[in-house]
Amino acid sequence: MKRLHLLASAFALSAMGNFAQAKPIEAVASFTVIADMVHQVGGEHVHITSLIGPNGDPHVYEPSPADAQALKNADITFVSGLNLEGWLDRLIKASGYKGDPVVLSDGIQTRTMEEDGKTITDPHAWNSAANGVVYARNIVAALKKADPANAAVYQANGDRYIAELQSLDDYAHAQVQSIPQNKRKVLTSHDALSYFGATYGVTFLSPLGFSTETEASAADVAGLITQIKEEHVSAYFFENSGDPRLVKQIANASGAQPGGELYVEALSPANGPAATYAQMFRYNVDKLVAAMKAN
C-alpha cells in the first residue's frame, strides 16, 4: 500500500512538472507582421501578444497601459528595428521591462534615402520575402536561446517556414519578371516598399517619405504629379494602415487608375486577405502584378 502511495505521489509530481514545462513562453511583438512570424516558428510553445493590432500604423502608434503590462510580463520581446518603433524606448521605461528586445532586422542589407536633407534608413525591410527569411532565422535563434528544451521544435518549424518564404521570394521574382520593365511603376501612399522594389525590380513613387508622420508640401505633390505623367505611371494603391486621401488626390490629377489596397505595415483581421505574413506578401504581389499588367 505504501509503495502504491509513493508511486501515485511520484506520478503526481511528474504530471505537475510536465504541466509546468508545457506553459508557453510569454512573448510580445511590436506589430502584427512580427507577431505572425514568431507564431509560425514558436507554435504552441509561444504565446504571442502584438502591441499594435490589425490595420494599425506603427509610425504613429500611441502605447496604452495594457501594452506596458504586457511588456512587463513578457519573457521575450520582438521588434523589427531600424527606428520603426520610435515609441518603444518610452514604453520599456514605463513598463519596467528588463530585457533587451530581439531586433529581427539584424543582418539585413539596409536601404537609405534623402529626406529633408537627412539620410534616413528605410525600416520596412520585411516587404522583401528574402528579408523575411532573415527575420525568421533571427526568431529561431532567439527562441532556441530562450527555451533550449524546445530548440528542436523551433528549428523544425523555422526550417518549414523559411522554405515557404523562399518559395514566395521565387514567386515574386517570376511574377514581376513577366511584366515589361517600363510598366513596373506604381504610385503608393508612402515610401514603404523600397525593399520590395529593389529586390523584384519595381519602381514605387509616393507623396510621403518612409514615415506616415511626415507631410508632403504642395511643391512635392505638384512635382510628383508631373513625374507620374512623364513616366506614365498608370496605377495607384493605398494602404490598409494609412489615410488614402492624398494618394487619391494625386491619382485624380495625374490620371492614374486604382489598383486596390496593399498591406505593407500591418496584417488584416483574421477574416481578411492578409491574416498572415505569407498571405500578405503573396496578396501584395498578385495585386501589384495585376495592376501593372492591366495598365
mmCIF file of C-alpha atoms in Angstrom:
data_model
loop_
_atom_site.group_PDB
_atom_site.id
_atom_site.type_symbol
_atom_site.label_atom_id
_atom_site.label_comp_id
_atom_site.label_asym_id
_atom_site.label_seq_id
_atom_site.Cartn_x
_atom_site.Cartn_y
_atom_site.Cartn_z
ATOM 1 C CA MET A 1 0.000 0.000 0.000
ATOM 2 C CA LYS A 2 2.844 2.327 0.924
ATOM 3 C CA ARG A 3 4.536 1.520 -2.416
ATOM 4 C CA LEU A 4 1.335 2.370 -4.311
ATOM 5 C CA HIS A 5 1.114 5.676 -2.421
ATOM 6 C CA LEU A 6 4.703 6.533 -3.320
ATOM 7 C CA LEU A 7 4.097 5.652 -6.959
ATOM 8 C CA ALA A 8 0.982 7.831 -7.014
ATOM 9 C CA SER A 9 2.894 10.724 -5.452
ATOM 10 C CA ALA A 10 5.694 10.347 -7.981
ATOM 11 C CA PHE A 11 3.200 10.296 -10.835
ATOM 12 C CA ALA A 12 1.511 13.446 -9.499
ATOM 13 C CA LEU A 13 4.842 15.256 -9.199
ATOM 14 C CA SER A 14 5.772 14.167 -12.714
ATOM 15 C CA ALA A 15 2.456 15.413 -14.076
ATOM 16 C CA MET A 16 2.945 18.746 -12.325
ATOM 17 C CA GLY A 17 6.411 19.011 -13.827
ATOM 18 C CA ASN A 18 5.091 18.278 -17.301
ATOM 19 C CA PHE A 19 2.385 20.897 -16.813
ATOM 20 C CA ALA A 20 4.979 23.482 -15.791
ATOM 21 C CA GLN A 21 7.124 22.670 -18.794
ATOM 22 C CA ALA A 22 4.112 22.941 -21.070
ATOM 23 C CA LYS A 23 3.468 26.564 -20.070
ATOM 24 C CA PRO A 24 4.237 28.602 -23.190
ATOM 25 C CA ILE A 25 6.766 31.402 -23.326
ATOM 26 C CA GLU A 26 5.120 34.805 -22.990
ATOM 27 C CA ALA A 27 6.280 36.859 -25.967
ATOM 28 C CA VAL A 28 5.454 40.367 -27.145
ATOM 29 C CA ALA A 29 5.791 41.657 -30.704
ATOM 30 C CA SER A 30 5.644 45.294 -31.728
ATOM 31 C CA PHE A 31 3.135 44.771 -34.565
ATOM 32 C CA THR A 32 1.152 42.085 -36.351
ATOM 33 C CA VAL A 33 3.656 41.154 -39.074
ATOM 34 C CA ILE A 34 6.265 40.345 -36.432
ATOM 35 C CA ALA A 35 3.733 38.573 -34.205
ATOM 36 C CA ASP A 36 2.735 36.216 -37.007
ATOM 37 C CA MET A 37 6.333 35.383 -37.867
ATOM 38 C CA VAL A 38 7.007 34.500 -34.225
ATOM 39 C CA HIS A 39 3.842 32.390 -34.125
ATOM 40 C CA GLN A 40 4.905 30.445 -37.222
ATOM 41 C CA VAL A 41 8.193 29.477 -35.557
ATOM 42 C CA GLY A 42 7.065 29.200 -31.941
ATOM 43 C CA GLY A 43 3.785 27.369 -32.463
ATOM 44 C CA GLU A 44 2.090 26.158 -29.298
ATOM 45 C CA HIS A 45 5.212 26.748 -27.205
ATOM 46 C CA VAL A 46 4.971 30.537 -27.534
ATOM 47 C CA HIS A 47 2.048 32.779 -26.568
ATOM 48 C CA ILE A 48 2.479 35.943 -28.622
ATOM 49 C CA THR A 49 0.876 39.343 -27.999
ATOM 50 C CA SER A 50 1.024 42.050 -30.667
ATOM 51 C CA LEU A 51 1.091 45.556 -29.224
ATOM 52 C CA ILE A 52 -0.351 47.032 -32.432
ATOM 53 C CA GLY A 53 -3.402 45.282 -33.814
ATOM 54 C CA PRO A 54 -4.527 44.541 -37.387
ATOM 55 C CA ASN A 55 -4.579 47.558 -39.737
ATOM 56 C CA GLY A 56 -2.522 49.553 -37.206
ATOM 57 C CA ASP A 57 0.114 52.124 -38.200
ATOM 58 C CA PRO A 58 3.431 51.556 -36.369
ATOM 59 C CA HIS A 59 4.693 55.077 -37.138
ATOM 60 C CA VAL A 60 2.035 56.962 -35.203
ATOM 61 C CA TYR A 61 1.133 54.358 -32.580
ATOM 62 C CA GLU A 62 0.494 55.518 -29.006
ATOM 63 C CA PRO A 63 1.096 52.738 -26.423
ATOM 64 C CA SER A 64 -1.518 52.079 -23.766
ATOM 65 C CA PRO A 65 -1.233 50.999 -20.103
ATOM 66 C CA ALA A 66 -2.229 47.497 -21.250
ATOM 67 C CA ASP A 67 0.802 47.466 -23.543
ATOM 68 C CA ALA A 68 3.056 48.349 -20.619
ATOM 69 C CA GLN A 69 1.577 45.497 -18.601
ATOM 70 C CA ALA A 70 2.026 43.021 -21.461
ATOM 71 C CA LEU A 71 5.648 44.074 -21.865
ATOM 72 C CA LYS A 72 6.291 43.826 -18.124
ATOM 73 C CA ASN A 73 5.011 40.226 -18.128
ATOM 74 C CA ALA A 74 6.923 39.191 -21.247
ATOM 75 C CA ASP A 75 9.707 36.622 -21.246
ATOM 76 C CA ILE A 76 10.941 37.865 -24.628
ATOM 77 C CA THR A 77 10.125 40.786 -26.927
ATOM 78 C CA PHE A 78 10.489 41.027 -30.709
ATOM 79 C CA VAL A 79 10.760 44.194 -32.800
ATOM 80 C CA SER A 80 11.618 44.923 -36.403
ATOM 81 C CA GLY A 81 14.069 47.703 -35.528
ATOM 82 C CA LEU A 82 15.713 50.274 -37.826
ATOM 83 C CA ASN A 83 13.954 53.024 -35.834
ATOM 84 C CA LEU A 84 10.477 51.904 -36.890
ATOM 85 C CA GLU A 85 9.208 51.593 -33.311
ATOM 86 C CA GLY A 86 10.224 55.063 -32.108
ATOM 87 C CA TRP A 87 7.797 54.808 -29.193
ATOM 88 C CA LEU A 88 9.319 51.605 -27.805
ATOM 89 C CA ASP A 89 12.007 53.086 -25.544
ATOM 90 C CA ARG A 90 9.385 55.107 -23.678
ATOM 91 C CA LEU A 91 7.208 52.027 -23.306
ATOM 92 C CA ILE A 92 10.074 49.898 -22.000
ATOM 93 C CA LYS A 93 10.924 52.541 -19.409
ATOM 94 C CA ALA A 94 7.294 52.885 -18.328
ATOM 95 C CA SER A 95 6.746 49.123 -18.102
ATOM 96 C CA GLY A 96 9.854 48.221 -16.155
ATOM 97 C CA TYR A 97 10.757 45.537 -18.703
ATOM 98 C CA LYS A 98 14.353 44.460 -18.037
ATOM 99 C CA GLY A 99 15.242 42.518 -21.183
ATOM 100 C CA ASP A 100 16.687 43.646 -24.491
ATOM 101 C CA PRO A 101 14.259 43.328 -27.418
ATOM 102 C CA VAL A 102 15.221 40.917 -30.186
ATOM 103 C CA VAL A 103 15.782 43.049 -33.307
ATOM 104 C CA LEU A 104 14.683 40.942 -36.266
ATOM 105 C CA SER A 105 16.222 43.194 -38.928
ATOM 106 C CA ASP A 106 19.741 42.379 -37.709
ATOM 107 C CA GLY A 107 21.702 41.116 -40.717
ATOM 108 C CA ILE A 108 19.582 42.958 -43.303
ATOM 109 C CA GLN A 109 21.344 44.949 -46.014
ATOM 110 C CA THR A 110 19.583 48.217 -45.304
ATOM 111 C CA ARG A 111 18.420 50.859 -47.764
ATOM 112 C CA THR A 112 18.542 54.615 -47.256
ATOM 113 C CA MET A 113 17.093 57.747 -48.827
ATOM 114 C CA GLU A 114 17.490 61.505 -48.530
ATOM 115 C CA GLU A 115 14.574 63.146 -46.749
ATOM 116 C CA ASP A 116 14.528 66.803 -45.680
ATOM 117 C CA GLY A 117 18.289 66.979 -46.118
ATOM 118 C CA LYS A 118 18.939 63.937 -43.943
ATOM 119 C CA THR A 119 19.935 60.375 -44.800
ATOM 120 C CA ILE A 120 17.296 58.047 -43.343
ATOM 121 C CA THR A 121 17.321 54.261 -43.102
ATOM 122 C CA ASP A 122 14.222 52.599 -44.525
ATOM 123 C CA PRO A 123 12.708 50.444 -41.731
ATOM 124 C CA HIS A 124 10.290 48.409 -43.934
ATOM 125 C CA ALA A 125 12.683 45.521 -44.556
ATOM 126 C CA TRP A 126 10.063 42.737 -44.215
ATOM 127 C CA ASN A 127 8.441 43.760 -47.519
ATOM 128 C CA SER A 128 11.026 41.631 -49.307
ATOM 129 C CA ALA A 129 10.444 37.914 -48.719
ATOM 130 C CA ALA A 130 14.218 37.419 -48.910
ATOM 131 C CA ASN A 131 14.476 39.652 -45.842
ATOM 132 C CA GLY A 132 11.590 37.749 -44.276
ATOM 133 C CA VAL A 133 13.904 34.733 -44.302
ATOM 134 C CA VAL A 134 16.447 36.723 -42.251
ATOM 135 C CA TYR A 135 13.711 37.659 -39.775
ATOM 136 C CA ALA A 136 12.687 34.002 -39.449
ATOM 137 C CA ARG A 137 16.255 32.884 -38.798
ATOM 138 C CA ASN A 138 16.642 35.520 -36.090
ATOM 139 C CA ILE A 139 13.407 34.312 -34.472
ATOM 140 C CA VAL A 140 14.616 30.703 -34.491
ATOM 141 C CA ALA A 141 17.903 31.685 -32.848
ATOM 142 C CA ALA A 142 16.184 33.807 -30.182
ATOM 143 C CA LEU A 143 13.598 31.171 -29.230
ATOM 144 C CA LYS A 144 16.203 28.402 -29.073
ATOM 145 C CA LYS A 145 18.237 30.551 -26.689
ATOM 146 C CA ALA A 146 15.206 31.482 -24.570
ATOM 147 C CA ASP A 147 13.803 27.934 -24.435
ATOM 148 C CA PRO A 148 16.524 25.324 -25.085
ATOM 149 C CA ALA A 149 14.190 22.457 -24.125
ATOM 150 C CA ASN A 150 12.173 23.046 -27.306
ATOM 151 C CA ALA A 151 15.060 24.026 -29.559
ATOM 152 C CA ALA A 152 14.451 21.137 -31.964
ATOM 153 C CA VAL A 153 10.799 22.185 -32.404
ATOM 154 C CA TYR A 154 11.756 25.779 -33.165
ATOM 155 C CA GLN A 155 14.380 24.653 -35.655
ATOM 156 C CA ALA A 156 11.960 22.334 -37.451
ATOM 157 C CA ASN A 157 9.208 24.968 -37.549
ATOM 158 C CA GLY A 158 11.722 27.545 -38.711
ATOM 159 C CA ASP A 159 13.032 25.316 -41.499
ATOM 160 C CA ARG A 160 9.499 24.773 -42.829
ATOM 161 C CA TYR A 161 8.669 28.455 -42.587
ATOM 162 C CA ILE A 162 11.894 29.570 -44.267
ATOM 163 C CA ALA A 163 11.222 27.166 -47.151
ATOM 164 C CA GLU A 164 7.758 28.739 -47.556
ATOM 165 C CA LEU A 165 9.225 32.261 -47.623
ATOM 166 C CA GLN A 166 11.902 31.266 -50.112
ATOM 167 C CA SER A 167 9.170 29.879 -52.354
ATOM 168 C CA LEU A 168 7.312 33.201 -52.092
ATOM 169 C CA ASP A 169 10.510 35.041 -52.997
ATOM 170 C CA ASP A 170 10.838 32.901 -56.142
ATOM 171 C CA TYR A 171 7.163 33.502 -56.928
ATOM 172 C CA ALA A 172 7.551 37.287 -56.702
ATOM 173 C CA HIS A 173 10.604 37.275 -58.976
ATOM 174 C CA ALA A 174 8.793 35.188 -61.589
ATOM 175 C CA GLN A 175 5.597 37.251 -61.495
ATOM 176 C CA VAL A 176 7.288 40.637 -61.768
ATOM 177 C CA GLN A 177 9.691 39.489 -64.472
ATOM 178 C CA SER A 178 6.681 38.656 -66.668
ATOM 179 C CA ILE A 179 5.974 42.410 -66.927
ATOM 180 C CA PRO A 180 7.909 44.705 -69.307
ATOM 181 C CA GLN A 181 10.388 46.893 -67.421
ATOM 182 C CA ASN A 182 8.735 50.154 -68.494
ATOM 183 C CA LYS A 183 5.416 49.078 -66.925
ATOM 184 C CA ARG A 184 6.832 48.309 -63.493
ATOM 185 C CA LYS A 185 5.920 51.672 -61.950
ATOM 186 C CA VAL A 186 3.351 52.215 -59.202
ATOM 187 C CA LEU A 187 2.107 55.084 -57.011
ATOM 188 C CA THR A 188 1.649 54.270 -53.292
ATOM 189 C CA SER A 189 0.641 56.232 -50.180
ATOM 190 C CA HIS A 190 4.107 56.407 -48.617
ATOM 191 C CA ASP A 191 7.557 55.051 -49.274
ATOM 192 C CA ALA A 192 7.211 51.635 -47.616
ATOM 193 C CA LEU A 193 8.062 49.315 -50.495
ATOM 194 C CA SER A 194 11.620 50.204 -51.482
ATOM 195 C CA TYR A 195 12.913 46.788 -50.340
ATOM 196 C CA PHE A 196 10.258 45.125 -52.486
ATOM 197 C CA GLY A 197 11.167 47.399 -55.377
ATOM 198 C CA ALA A 198 14.890 46.779 -55.107
ATOM 199 C CA THR A 199 14.504 43.010 -54.751
ATOM 200 C CA TYR A 200 11.978 42.423 -57.510
ATOM 201 C CA GLY A 201 12.537 45.332 -59.888
ATOM 202 C CA VAL A 202 9.548 47.653 -59.356
ATOM 203 C CA THR A 203 9.698 51.468 -59.148
ATOM 204 C CA PHE A 204 7.488 52.986 -56.450
ATOM 205 C CA LEU A 205 6.586 56.683 -56.228
ATOM 206 C CA SER A 206 4.886 58.202 -53.199
ATOM 207 C CA PRO A 207 3.958 61.633 -51.810
ATOM 208 C CA LEU A 208 5.316 60.810 -48.345
ATOM 209 C CA GLY A 209 8.667 59.531 -47.152
ATOM 210 C CA PHE A 210 9.342 56.466 -45.017
ATOM 211 C CA SER A 211 7.081 57.613 -42.177
ATOM 212 C CA THR A 212 3.381 58.427 -42.298
ATOM 213 C CA GLU A 213 4.140 61.151 -39.720
ATOM 214 C CA THR A 214 5.630 63.338 -42.464
ATOM 215 C CA GLU A 215 3.606 65.746 -44.571
ATOM 216 C CA ALA A 216 4.040 66.376 -48.281
ATOM 217 C CA SER A 217 4.424 70.001 -49.379
ATOM 218 C CA ALA A 218 2.397 71.456 -52.243
ATOM 219 C CA ALA A 219 5.574 71.641 -54.311
ATOM 220 C CA ASP A 220 6.331 67.960 -53.634
ATOM 221 C CA VAL A 221 2.822 66.949 -54.680
ATOM 222 C CA ALA A 222 2.974 69.034 -57.861
ATOM 223 C CA GLY A 223 6.378 67.590 -58.743
ATOM 224 C CA LEU A 224 5.137 64.052 -58.161
ATOM 225 C CA ILE A 225 2.105 64.610 -60.403
ATOM 226 C CA THR A 226 4.403 65.829 -63.176
ATOM 227 C CA GLN A 227 6.716 62.841 -62.688
ATOM 228 C CA ILE A 228 3.812 60.383 -62.811
ATOM 229 C CA LYS A 229 2.620 61.867 -66.106
ATOM 230 C CA GLU A 230 6.121 61.921 -67.630
ATOM 231 C CA GLU A 231 6.916 58.344 -66.599
ATOM 232 C CA HIS A 232 3.429 57.042 -67.471
ATOM 233 C CA VAL A 233 2.715 55.618 -64.025
ATOM 234 C CA SER A 234 -0.795 54.351 -64.549
ATOM 235 C CA ALA A 235 -1.729 52.524 -61.316
ATOM 236 C CA TYR A 236 -2.006 53.662 -57.718
ATOM 237 C CA PHE A 237 -2.509 51.875 -54.391
ATOM 238 C CA PHE A 238 -3.436 52.923 -50.884
ATOM 239 C CA GLU A 239 -2.503 51.054 -47.700
ATOM 240 C CA ASN A 240 -4.675 49.364 -45.105
ATOM 241 C CA SER A 241 -2.959 51.227 -42.259
ATOM 242 C CA GLY A 242 -2.883 54.701 -43.825
ATOM 243 C CA ASP A 243 -5.021 57.626 -44.986
ATOM 244 C CA PRO A 244 -5.823 57.203 -48.713
ATOM 245 C CA ARG A 245 -6.935 60.792 -49.403
ATOM 246 C CA LEU A 246 -3.619 62.270 -50.574
ATOM 247 C CA VAL A 247 -2.746 59.439 -52.941
ATOM 248 C CA LYS A 248 -6.275 59.584 -54.403
ATOM 249 C CA GLN A 249 -5.871 63.337 -54.941
ATOM 250 C CA ILE A 250 -2.609 62.788 -56.799
ATOM 251 C CA ALA A 251 -4.089 59.945 -58.831
ATOM 252 C CA ASN A 252 -7.036 62.105 -59.896
ATOM 253 C CA ALA A 253 -4.694 64.871 -61.043
ATOM 254 C CA SER A 254 -2.317 62.538 -62.865
ATOM 255 C CA GLY A 255 -4.769 60.091 -64.427
ATOM 256 C CA ALA A 256 -3.503 57.020 -62.530
ATOM 257 C CA GLN A 257 -6.084 54.252 -62.065
ATOM 258 C CA PRO A 258 -6.873 52.459 -58.792
ATOM 259 C CA GLY A 259 -5.140 49.141 -58.205
ATOM 260 C CA GLY A 260 -6.639 48.462 -54.799
ATOM 261 C CA GLU A 261 -5.359 48.174 -51.254
ATOM 262 C CA LEU A 262 -1.950 46.897 -50.152
ATOM 263 C CA TYR A 263 -0.923 45.513 -46.774
ATOM 264 C CA VAL A 264 2.583 46.805 -46.081
ATOM 265 C CA GLU A 265 2.834 47.596 -42.347
ATOM 266 C CA ALA A 266 0.007 45.618 -40.785
ATOM 267 C CA LEU A 267 -1.882 42.408 -41.368
ATOM 268 C CA SER A 268 -5.614 42.296 -41.969
ATOM 269 C CA PRO A 269 -8.001 40.890 -39.349
ATOM 270 C CA ALA A 270 -8.219 37.084 -39.306
ATOM 271 C CA ASN A 271 -11.087 37.060 -41.805
ATOM 272 C CA GLY A 272 -9.266 39.351 -44.262
ATOM 273 C CA PRO A 273 -6.990 38.588 -47.229
ATOM 274 C CA ALA A 274 -3.711 39.148 -45.374
ATOM 275 C CA ALA A 275 -4.085 37.466 -41.996
ATOM 276 C CA THR A 276 -0.502 36.122 -42.033
ATOM 277 C CA TYR A 277 2.767 37.499 -43.334
ATOM 278 C CA ALA A 278 2.904 34.861 -46.082
ATOM 279 C CA GLN A 279 -0.663 35.674 -47.157
ATOM 280 C CA MET A 280 0.116 39.394 -47.047
ATOM 281 C CA PHE A 281 3.182 39.072 -49.237
ATOM 282 C CA ARG A 282 1.505 36.927 -51.872
ATOM 283 C CA TYR A 283 -1.589 39.163 -51.864
ATOM 284 C CA ASN A 284 0.572 42.257 -52.479
ATOM 285 C CA VAL A 285 2.481 40.547 -55.299
ATOM 286 C CA ASP A 286 -0.740 39.494 -57.004
ATOM 287 C CA LYS A 287 -2.355 42.925 -56.656
ATOM 288 C CA LEU A 288 0.710 44.786 -57.939
ATOM 289 C CA VAL A 289 1.270 42.420 -60.861
ATOM 290 C CA ALA A 290 -2.374 42.527 -61.919
ATOM 291 C CA ALA A 291 -2.390 46.348 -61.907
ATOM 292 C CA MET A 292 0.875 46.666 -63.812
ATOM 293 C CA LYS A 293 -0.227 44.145 -66.427
ATOM 294 C CA ALA A 294 -3.621 45.800 -66.879
ATOM 295 C CA ASN A 295 -2.048 49.173 -67.499
#
